[in-house]
Amino acid sequence: MHPAFSVVLLTTLIGAGQGLFLALFTAQSYAAVELLPAQDTRFYALGSLIALALLIGGLIASFFHLGHPERAWRSATRWRTSWLSREVIVLPAMIGAVFMYGLVHWLKWDLSVFGIQTNVSGDLTLIIGAGGALFAFALFLCTGMIYACIKFLQEWASWLTVVNYTLFGTASGFLLATAYAAYLAPGLVKFYAAWTVIITAAVFITRAASLIRNARLKPKSTLQTAIGVRHQRIAQKSQGFMGGSFNTREFFHGVKPVLFKSIKWVFLTLVFPVPIFLLWAGLSLHAHGLEQNAYAFSAAFAAQYLGLLAERWFFFAQANHPQNLYYQTVS
Amino acid sequence: MTQLALVIDLNVCVGCHACVTSCKEWNTSGSAGYMSDDRPYGADPTGTFFNRVQTFECGEFPNTETVHFPKSCLHCEDPPCVPVCPTGASYKRPEDGIVLVDYDLCIGCKYCSWACPYGMREIDEHQKVMKKCTLCVDRIYDESLPEERRQPACVLACPTSARLFGDVHDPESSVSIAIRESGGYALMPEWGTKPANHYLPRRKTRLKIHEDELVRADNPLKKEGKLPKPKITDPSLDDVTSW
């Protein structure tokens, strides 16, 4: 498939935004049961603002791949059948939940709904946060299923697609939370860094599994089934036109095989070892009480985000659409 | 239940592209708006088409066979492009099974084109909506046309009658009989899309003559002429003796 940059940007930005929100809510939940030090409301409010910026940035990016952005509101109507429609509903719901979560923290509404005595002030934010976390996972599911539900794009049609979307988003969100905590809540740095390593290791396993799976895939559609002629040697002599068409542009990444393969190694390097090394460097600086640890964490996030852009590009480019069988020879 | 569809006979298609040009001509002049082209006389022309004729070659020289393969929307009975549409712009008409796009609802997200394994949908680069074969829905019901002209433009244009049009759910229709009796098949059956359009295979008429049919096996002396007539008293076998 031809990777649309707007979709690459959309999926990586909202993934990081969802992950960051999950990180914030995780810290608050841990603090509620006194496993972590409770943070100032400013920490949650500003963190929600960053998550909100990422989510809205992704939403804006998504408009650029639409032919008619002014009709985008219509895309919420077919949620019964379309995962894309479901995503269109869940993404604004997620944005709303993060906004409310941040707002209640910012205004310091010390409202207790259930009256549970916890270490954090009020349980309203915990309830909103739980809803937001639910939306975050639902959004990962929708985003992943948009691709996983197309059964003849065999590279995508796997549960690994959903798992990878979830884990990549969460890993980048927790890494961003580590960098953020280095500035505002040094007490949470180790907690976030540990989770970042765990999630990054997990997604390394699942992404490697999907790469191995894709390398072993045998295409179900062949030229024989495409035109219905049972002959071992079929060659296309003409695709019916000399110029290009939507079919020759949309379904092939259009880069040289060398570049295509190198992008795989670029993302495998930038997403996994580089951020882990920078994370380790940041943690060493943090242990020595050096201020510079925040720079190392920020660099780790930047490197991983660039890597995720490459990963998403490769995810799209690797999918081989069966329609390409009909467009192999110009004439 | 009606399911209108085309049946394309690959045995008689000569690859003349008349269906391609007549399709473009009819549909670019229709009430749904033009099908945009860019640089039609330039170095890299591109444009929107509902129908294409492709050419494939089977075998290796000198034992080759050329297959001309017209390619347009198959109007699947279980179309994968329809449920993925987030706006409902892509739909299958319950009354006649034609898969259509409502150009006023389409947001141009291209998701339906990803969900079509055959690559039958094309985005119009200027109107920014997804387009595809409509089975000439604007002429097959047009009562101002004489009845025999109420057919898709491609069907009327075909000089060899390689394209048949009709209801594939009616067992007595010409298309159903053609599919049933001439080995009609669907493309990429592995995805379960149940295409309504069918293709008829290339057929060869071969005369099978065995060697013993060229030489009379009951003539060991190789003498041509009438067989000796057995006596009336000889034992006889039906169809062997000659009286």
XYZ file of C-alpha atoms in Angstrom:
574
model
C 0.000 0.000 0.000
C 1.014 3.589 -0.479
C 1.535 5.095 2.997
C -0.327 8.378 3.363
C 1.750 10.642 5.592
C -1.377 12.047 7.234
C -2.407 8.559 8.371
C 1.136 7.770 9.565
C 1.025 10.982 11.588
C -2.509 10.344 12.864
C -1.835 6.841 14.169
C 1.495 7.700 15.810
C 0.295 10.965 17.377
C -2.893 9.599 18.876
C -1.005 6.483 19.981
C 1.428 8.628 21.989
C -1.456 10.743 23.315
C -3.416 7.678 24.445
C -0.268 6.194 25.982
C 0.554 9.399 27.850
C -2.964 9.584 29.240
C -2.780 5.936 30.334
C 0.545 6.741 32.044
C -0.971 9.700 33.899
C -3.968 7.700 35.005
C -1.802 4.735 36.026
C 0.288 6.990 38.276
C -2.837 8.492 39.819
C -4.376 5.062 40.420
C -1.175 3.832 42.047
C -1.110 6.969 44.174
C -4.721 6.362 45.217
C -3.727 3.048 46.770
C -0.528 4.568 48.146
C 1.889 2.684 45.941
C 3.325 5.891 44.537
C 3.690 9.415 45.916
C 0.649 11.557 45.106
C 1.345 14.334 42.633
C 0.333 17.937 42.465
C -2.850 18.462 40.370
C -0.695 20.619 38.078
C 1.178 17.461 37.009
C -2.015 15.770 35.810
C -3.481 18.918 34.285
C -0.375 19.793 32.252
C 0.113 16.146 31.282
C -3.489 16.010 30.063
C -2.806 19.151 28.056
C 0.128 17.457 26.297
C -1.977 14.331 25.652
C -4.766 16.561 24.375
C -2.361 18.346 22.015
C -1.175 14.998 20.618
C -4.717 13.677 20.172
C -5.988 16.862 18.537
C -2.851 16.989 16.372
C -3.666 13.485 15.180
C -7.280 14.449 14.558
C -6.173 17.424 12.459
C -3.703 15.252 10.523
C -6.499 12.791 9.737
C -8.415 15.472 7.836
C -5.632 15.763 5.284
C -6.268 12.357 3.808
C -9.939 13.066 3.191
C -11.190 14.235 -0.187
C -14.069 16.086 1.463
C -13.071 17.085 5.017
C -16.212 19.237 5.324
C -18.284 16.031 5.273
C -16.162 14.296 7.910
C -18.981 14.482 10.468
C -20.933 12.002 8.357
C -18.340 9.346 9.078
C -19.773 8.739 12.552
C -22.952 7.217 11.118
C -21.942 3.647 10.205
C -20.534 2.498 13.534
C -22.537 -0.732 13.310
C -20.359 -2.071 10.500
C -17.294 0.127 10.038
C -14.266 0.207 12.345
C -13.317 3.541 10.776
C -16.658 4.950 11.870
C -16.124 3.547 15.359
C -12.728 5.240 15.515
C -14.343 8.496 14.431
C -16.673 8.232 17.445
C -14.154 7.024 20.026
C -11.424 9.570 19.176
C -13.515 12.673 20.079
C -14.873 10.802 23.110
C -11.283 10.157 24.187
C -10.396 13.811 23.602
C -13.414 14.831 25.687
C -12.453 12.500 28.518
C -8.845 13.763 28.570
C -10.078 17.345 28.496
C -12.440 16.734 31.424
C -9.743 14.853 33.329
C -7.296 17.716 32.888
C -9.923 20.367 33.602
C -11.107 18.804 36.865
C -7.488 18.540 37.982
C -6.733 22.113 36.918
C -9.759 23.523 38.731
C -8.920 21.289 41.717
C -12.471 20.076 42.027
C -12.136 18.081 45.170
C -15.357 16.207 44.543
C -15.820 12.819 46.074
C -18.472 10.747 44.331
C -18.209 7.479 46.221
C -16.638 8.965 49.322
C -13.686 6.575 49.328
C -10.847 7.918 51.404
C -7.740 7.752 49.239
C -4.400 9.415 49.044
C -5.538 11.566 46.123
C -8.026 14.334 46.561
C -11.512 13.365 45.441
C -12.454 10.376 43.345
C -14.142 12.268 40.489
C -10.882 12.400 38.522
C -10.364 8.689 39.110
C -13.789 7.940 37.623
C -13.224 10.240 34.624
C -9.756 8.758 34.248
C -11.122 5.215 34.271
C -13.536 6.207 31.503
C -10.686 7.823 29.589
C -8.557 4.685 29.978
C -11.450 2.631 28.627
C -11.716 4.980 25.630
C -7.939 4.789 25.127
C -8.033 0.993 24.821
C -11.187 1.137 22.687
C -9.407 3.591 20.390
C -6.381 1.284 20.079
C -8.797 -1.525 19.204
C -10.597 0.583 16.578
C -7.385 1.863 14.992
C -5.896 -1.608 14.816
C -9.083 -3.236 13.562
C -9.392 -0.731 10.689
C -6.401 -2.523 9.217
C -6.808 -5.993 10.709
C -10.371 -6.402 9.408
C -9.384 -6.362 5.725
C -8.830 -10.063 5.352
C -7.146 -10.054 1.962
C -4.441 -7.669 3.149
C -2.841 -10.691 4.729
C 0.027 -8.732 6.338
C -2.560 -6.821 8.399
C -5.241 -9.439 8.953
C -3.956 -10.652 12.288
C -4.581 -10.005 15.977
C -0.939 -8.897 16.115
C -1.917 -5.690 14.319
C -4.182 -4.609 17.176
C -1.651 -5.684 19.804
C 1.156 -3.799 18.063
C -0.894 -0.619 17.739
C -1.762 -0.824 21.435
C 1.750 -1.558 22.631
C 3.539 0.916 20.349
C 1.197 3.686 21.455
C 1.529 2.778 25.124
C 5.324 2.478 24.910
C 5.731 5.921 23.331
C 3.220 7.391 25.793
C 5.030 5.997 28.821
C 8.363 7.170 27.400
C 6.909 10.637 26.958
C 5.577 10.417 30.517
C 9.107 9.574 31.717
C 10.494 12.700 30.044
C 7.583 14.748 31.389
C 8.015 13.390 34.903
C 11.713 14.260 34.792
C 10.634 17.914 34.673
C 7.644 17.933 37.026
C 7.593 14.771 39.109
C 11.052 13.205 39.577
C 9.505 10.675 41.942
C 7.721 8.988 39.044
C 10.695 8.754 36.664
C 11.757 5.272 37.713
C 8.181 3.974 37.658
C 7.548 5.280 34.138
C 10.969 4.213 32.880
C 10.437 0.665 34.154
C 7.059 0.409 32.428
C 8.532 1.871 29.244
C 11.175 -0.876 29.202
C 8.579 -3.580 29.894
C 6.169 -2.377 27.181
C 8.962 -1.770 24.673
C 10.253 -5.299 25.278
C 6.729 -6.675 24.839
C 6.153 -4.815 21.593
C 9.563 -5.951 20.363
C 8.345 -9.521 20.717
C 4.950 -8.923 19.087
C 6.339 -6.777 16.239
C 9.070 -9.337 15.584
C 6.350 -11.994 15.552
C 4.368 -10.043 12.966
C 7.502 -9.444 10.845
C 8.266 -13.177 10.923
C 4.636 -13.981 10.150
C 4.622 -11.589 7.201
C 7.864 -12.990 5.853
C 6.319 -16.459 5.822
C 2.991 -15.435 4.293
C 1.910 -17.161 1.137
C -0.441 -14.984 -0.922
C -3.844 -16.602 -1.262
C -4.617 -14.747 -4.470
C -2.578 -15.485 -7.549
C -2.782 -14.457 -11.188
C -4.591 -17.755 -11.731
C -7.433 -16.882 -9.352
C -7.349 -13.210 -10.380
C -8.292 -13.904 -13.998
C -9.573 -17.431 -13.514
C -7.265 -19.163 -15.972
C -5.631 -22.291 -14.687
C -2.202 -22.103 -16.259
C 1.152 -22.230 -14.514
C 2.664 -19.543 -16.720
C 0.614 -16.397 -17.051
C 2.221 -13.081 -17.881
C 0.496 -9.758 -18.137
C 1.057 -8.079 -21.486
C -1.017 -4.960 -20.950
C -2.814 -3.344 -18.025
C -5.100 -1.530 -20.426
C -3.541 1.933 -20.341
C -0.119 3.488 -20.826
C -0.264 6.181 -18.145
C -0.851 5.951 -14.416
C -4.109 5.557 -12.583
C -5.414 5.411 -9.042
C -4.745 1.674 -9.128
C -1.067 2.123 -9.928
C -0.557 4.880 -7.342
C -2.570 3.943 -4.269
C -1.575 0.334 -3.760
C 2.196 0.375 -4.044
C 4.704 2.242 -1.883
C 6.774 3.160 -4.943
C 10.245 3.116 -3.363
C 13.200 0.975 -4.349
C 13.519 -2.423 -2.602
C 16.790 -1.347 -0.967
C 15.152 1.675 0.649
C 12.109 -0.386 1.618
C 14.278 -2.943 3.419
C 16.462 -0.299 5.048
C 13.418 1.428 6.552
C 12.687 -1.781 8.431
C 16.121 -1.636 10.042
C 15.769 2.091 10.674
C 12.604 1.561 12.689
C 13.916 -1.547 14.438
C 16.906 0.547 15.593
C 15.104 3.768 16.433
C 12.142 2.205 18.240
C 13.929 -0.386 20.345
C 17.693 -0.105 21.187
C 18.192 3.676 20.840
C 15.432 4.762 23.274
C 16.359 1.993 25.702
C 19.981 3.165 25.674
C 18.942 6.804 26.129
C 16.558 5.716 28.864
C 19.415 3.958 30.615
C 21.602 7.073 30.197
C 18.805 9.226 31.603
C 18.297 6.905 34.559
C 22.045 6.999 35.339
C 21.981 10.785 35.262
C 18.807 10.711 37.360
C 20.495 8.439 39.926
C 23.317 10.938 40.218
C 20.804 13.703 40.659
C 21.865 15.478 37.482
C 19.423 17.867 35.859
C 20.365 16.682 32.360
C 18.392 13.431 32.723
C 15.305 15.169 31.277
C 17.205 15.859 28.042
C 18.146 12.178 27.721
C 14.514 11.120 28.254
C 13.271 13.723 25.779
C 15.835 12.551 23.227
C 14.691 8.975 23.831
C 11.098 9.948 23.101
C 12.078 11.937 20.005
C 14.132 9.020 18.665
C 11.361 6.533 19.324
C 8.747 8.780 17.761
C 10.836 9.118 14.591
C 11.231 5.355 14.659
C 7.478 4.939 15.010
C 6.929 7.133 11.954
C 9.230 4.743 10.057
C 7.475 1.744 11.601
C 4.059 2.979 10.515
C 5.363 3.757 7.030
C 6.743 0.235 6.817
C 3.482 -1.224 8.161
C 1.549 0.356 5.284
C 4.190 -0.233 2.624
C 4.569 -3.907 3.482
C 0.924 -4.741 2.889
C 0.575 -6.227 -0.560
C -2.847 -5.635 -2.039
C -4.143 -8.429 -4.309
C -5.313 -5.819 -6.831
C -1.636 -5.326 -7.728
C -1.884 -8.639 -9.592
C -3.820 -6.771 -12.269
C -1.246 -4.001 -12.651
C 2.121 -5.619 -13.257
C 2.903 -4.583 -16.822
C 2.088 -1.282 -18.484
C 2.158 -2.721 -21.977
C -34.406 -11.014 -5.317
C -32.819 -9.520 -8.371
C -29.088 -9.367 -8.891
C -28.145 -7.594 -12.074
C -24.723 -8.486 -13.405
C -22.530 -8.858 -16.421
C -21.289 -12.127 -17.847
C -18.127 -11.683 -19.871
C -17.197 -14.329 -22.376
C -13.401 -14.474 -22.578
C -13.762 -16.890 -25.471
C -15.029 -14.195 -27.789
C -13.524 -11.007 -26.337
C -11.090 -9.657 -28.910
C -9.639 -6.911 -26.691
C -10.821 -4.002 -28.837
C -11.465 -1.632 -25.856
C -14.831 -0.579 -27.319
C -16.441 -1.268 -23.920
C -13.817 0.936 -22.246
C -14.417 3.930 -24.492
C -18.184 3.605 -24.597
C -18.249 3.302 -20.780
C -16.175 6.433 -20.405
C -18.211 8.288 -23.003
C -21.549 7.420 -21.410
C -20.556 7.934 -17.819
C -18.547 11.111 -18.285
C -21.588 12.699 -19.936
C -24.071 11.587 -17.316
C -25.992 13.466 -14.681
C -23.553 12.257 -11.998
C -20.862 14.492 -13.423
C -17.757 14.047 -15.497
C -14.982 11.498 -14.888
C -11.937 13.693 -14.671
C -8.782 13.264 -16.734
C -5.425 14.914 -16.286
C -2.914 15.537 -19.074
C -4.871 13.414 -21.585
C -2.395 14.292 -24.334
C 0.630 14.824 -22.072
C 3.514 12.613 -21.127
C 1.865 11.038 -18.103
C -1.865 10.883 -18.725
C -4.174 9.722 -15.950
C -7.907 9.573 -15.494
C -10.904 7.893 -13.943
C -12.258 4.786 -15.614
C -14.936 2.291 -14.621
C -13.829 -0.371 -17.056
C -10.526 -1.562 -18.430
C -9.442 -4.285 -20.814
C -6.244 -6.007 -19.859
C -4.245 -8.566 -21.772
C -2.581 -11.657 -20.405
C -0.539 -14.305 -22.123
C -0.608 -17.921 -20.983
C 2.178 -20.308 -21.811
C 5.523 -19.860 -23.506
C 6.249 -19.104 -27.138
C 5.240 -20.734 -29.466
C 2.540 -22.379 -27.344
C 0.897 -19.233 -26.111
C -2.612 -18.059 -25.748
C -3.690 -14.457 -25.411
C -6.475 -13.710 -22.963
C -8.159 -10.325 -23.173
C -9.651 -9.606 -19.804
C -12.252 -6.848 -19.340
C -12.244 -5.651 -15.754
C -14.979 -3.677 -14.018
C -16.835 -3.754 -10.692
C -18.151 -7.261 -10.065
C -21.142 -6.099 -7.968
C -20.352 -8.702 -5.317
C -23.252 -10.284 -3.487
C -21.222 -9.901 -0.285
C -19.303 -6.723 -1.137
C -16.403 -6.086 1.287
C -16.310 -2.411 0.216
C -19.777 -1.650 1.612
C -19.586 -2.398 5.382
C -16.254 -0.567 5.772
C -17.653 2.732 4.517
C -17.923 5.091 7.537
C -20.627 7.296 6.009
C -22.856 4.811 4.206
C -21.959 6.414 0.859
C -21.023 2.999 -0.463
C -24.110 0.816 -0.626
C -25.672 -2.156 -2.332
C -29.161 -1.592 -3.698
C -31.498 -4.215 -2.270
C -33.837 -4.075 -5.273
C -31.325 -5.004 -7.985
C -28.015 -5.715 -6.234
C -26.055 -2.895 -7.879
C -23.211 -1.590 -5.700
C -23.183 2.199 -5.884
C -21.495 5.221 -4.330
C -23.520 8.223 -3.221
C -21.222 11.021 -4.379
C -22.921 13.465 -2.003
C -22.099 11.373 1.076
C -18.603 10.186 0.121
C -15.817 11.843 2.138
C -13.062 10.480 -0.115
C -11.224 8.504 2.575
C -10.381 5.718 0.082
C -11.009 3.017 2.691
C -13.463 1.185 0.389
C -10.844 0.993 -2.348
C -8.515 -0.726 0.124
C -11.307 -3.124 0.981
C -11.883 -4.208 -2.641
C -9.548 -7.095 -3.507
C -10.070 -6.520 -7.227
C -9.075 -2.845 -7.357
C -12.323 -1.872 -9.038
C -12.764 1.480 -7.321
C -10.994 4.668 -8.333
C -10.971 8.040 -6.681
C -11.809 10.975 -8.920
C -8.828 13.261 -8.403
C -10.860 16.417 -8.974
C -14.233 15.657 -7.420
C -12.448 13.800 -4.602
C -15.061 11.065 -4.352
C -14.806 7.346 -4.955
C -16.158 6.168 -8.281
C -16.929 2.807 -9.765
C -19.029 0.994 -12.360
C -22.719 1.787 -11.865
C -23.879 -0.888 -14.323
C -25.220 2.186 -16.190
C -27.971 2.517 -13.612
C -29.009 5.750 -15.367
C -29.822 3.988 -18.634
C -31.008 0.473 -17.795
C -34.193 1.895 -16.241
C -34.621 4.782 -18.685
C -38.058 4.296 -20.176
C -37.455 6.940 -22.827
C -35.084 4.469 -24.478
C -36.367 1.565 -26.558
C -36.358 -1.591 -24.467
C -33.481 -3.279 -26.264
C -31.303 -0.215 -25.619
C -31.850 -0.366 -21.828
C -28.524 -2.069 -21.280
C -25.141 -0.926 -19.993
C -23.115 1.061 -22.534
C -20.342 -1.531 -22.579
C -22.763 -4.333 -23.457
C -24.219 -2.369 -26.379
C -20.756 -1.448 -27.636
C -19.290 -4.937 -27.696
C -18.870 -5.973 -31.351
C -18.554 -9.675 -30.546
C -21.328 -9.889 -27.934
C -18.784 -10.946 -25.357
C -20.764 -9.111 -22.689
C -24.128 -10.332 -21.502
C -26.301 -8.419 -19.064
C -29.130 -9.717 -16.925
C -30.377 -11.040 -13.615
C -28.124 -13.814 -12.338
C -30.703 -14.786 -9.702
C -33.301 -15.678 -12.331
C -32.400 -19.262 -13.304
C -33.943 -18.863 -16.758
C -32.209 -15.605 -17.705
C -29.669 -15.661 -20.524
C -26.861 -14.840 -18.096
C -27.798 -17.648 -15.702
C -27.983 -20.137 -18.562
C -24.615 -18.952 -19.856
C -23.019 -19.326 -16.416
C -24.601 -22.719 -15.871
C -23.988 -24.224 -19.279
C -20.725 -22.611 -20.335
C -18.735 -22.958 -17.132
C -19.086 -19.406 -15.794
C -16.756 -18.654 -12.896
C -16.123 -15.900 -10.345
C -12.832 -14.057 -9.748
C -10.816 -14.674 -6.571
C -13.343 -17.025 -4.974
C -10.936 -17.406 -2.033
C -12.217 -14.211 -0.379
C -15.883 -15.182 -0.289
C -17.081 -11.956 -1.898
C -19.463 -13.866 -4.192
C -19.044 -11.643 -7.271
C -22.254 -11.285 -9.266
C -20.327 -10.758 -12.503
C -19.094 -13.999 -13.994
C -16.579 -14.834 -16.670
C -16.938 -17.559 -19.251
C -13.700 -19.437 -19.890
C -11.802 -19.766 -23.149
C -13.010 -22.915 -24.861
C -11.382 -25.034 -27.550
C -13.283 -27.284 -29.922
C -11.095 -30.271 -30.470
C -11.839 -33.313 -32.669
C -10.634 -36.406 -30.908
C -9.614 -39.142 -33.416
C -7.917 -42.235 -32.115
C -5.515 -44.180 -34.323
C -7.745 -47.230 -34.552
C -10.448 -44.990 -35.894
C -8.240 -44.100 -38.885
C -7.408 -47.724 -39.665
C -10.053 -50.422 -39.793
C -9.108 -52.827 -37.044
C -11.214 -55.623 -38.592
C -9.309 -55.506 -41.884
C -6.088 -57.398 -41.230
C -5.264 -57.782 -44.952
C -5.624 -53.978 -45.449
C -7.932 -54.669 -48.412
C -10.453 -51.916 -48.894
C -13.885 -52.787 -50.123
C -17.132 -54.207 -48.894
C -16.970 -56.875 -46.236
C -17.896 -60.335 -47.420
C -21.518 -61.012 -46.768
C -21.969 -63.898 -44.363
C -24.334 -66.707 -45.182
C -27.878 -66.463 -43.997
C -27.329 -69.584 -41.934
C -24.309 -68.238 -40.106
C -24.746 -67.152 -36.512
C -25.272 -63.441 -36.323
C -24.738 -60.559 -33.921
C -26.904 -57.542 -33.950
C -25.304 -54.505 -35.653
C -22.386 -56.594 -36.853
C -23.863 -58.683 -39.593
C -25.397 -56.807 -42.390
C -28.763 -58.169 -43.317
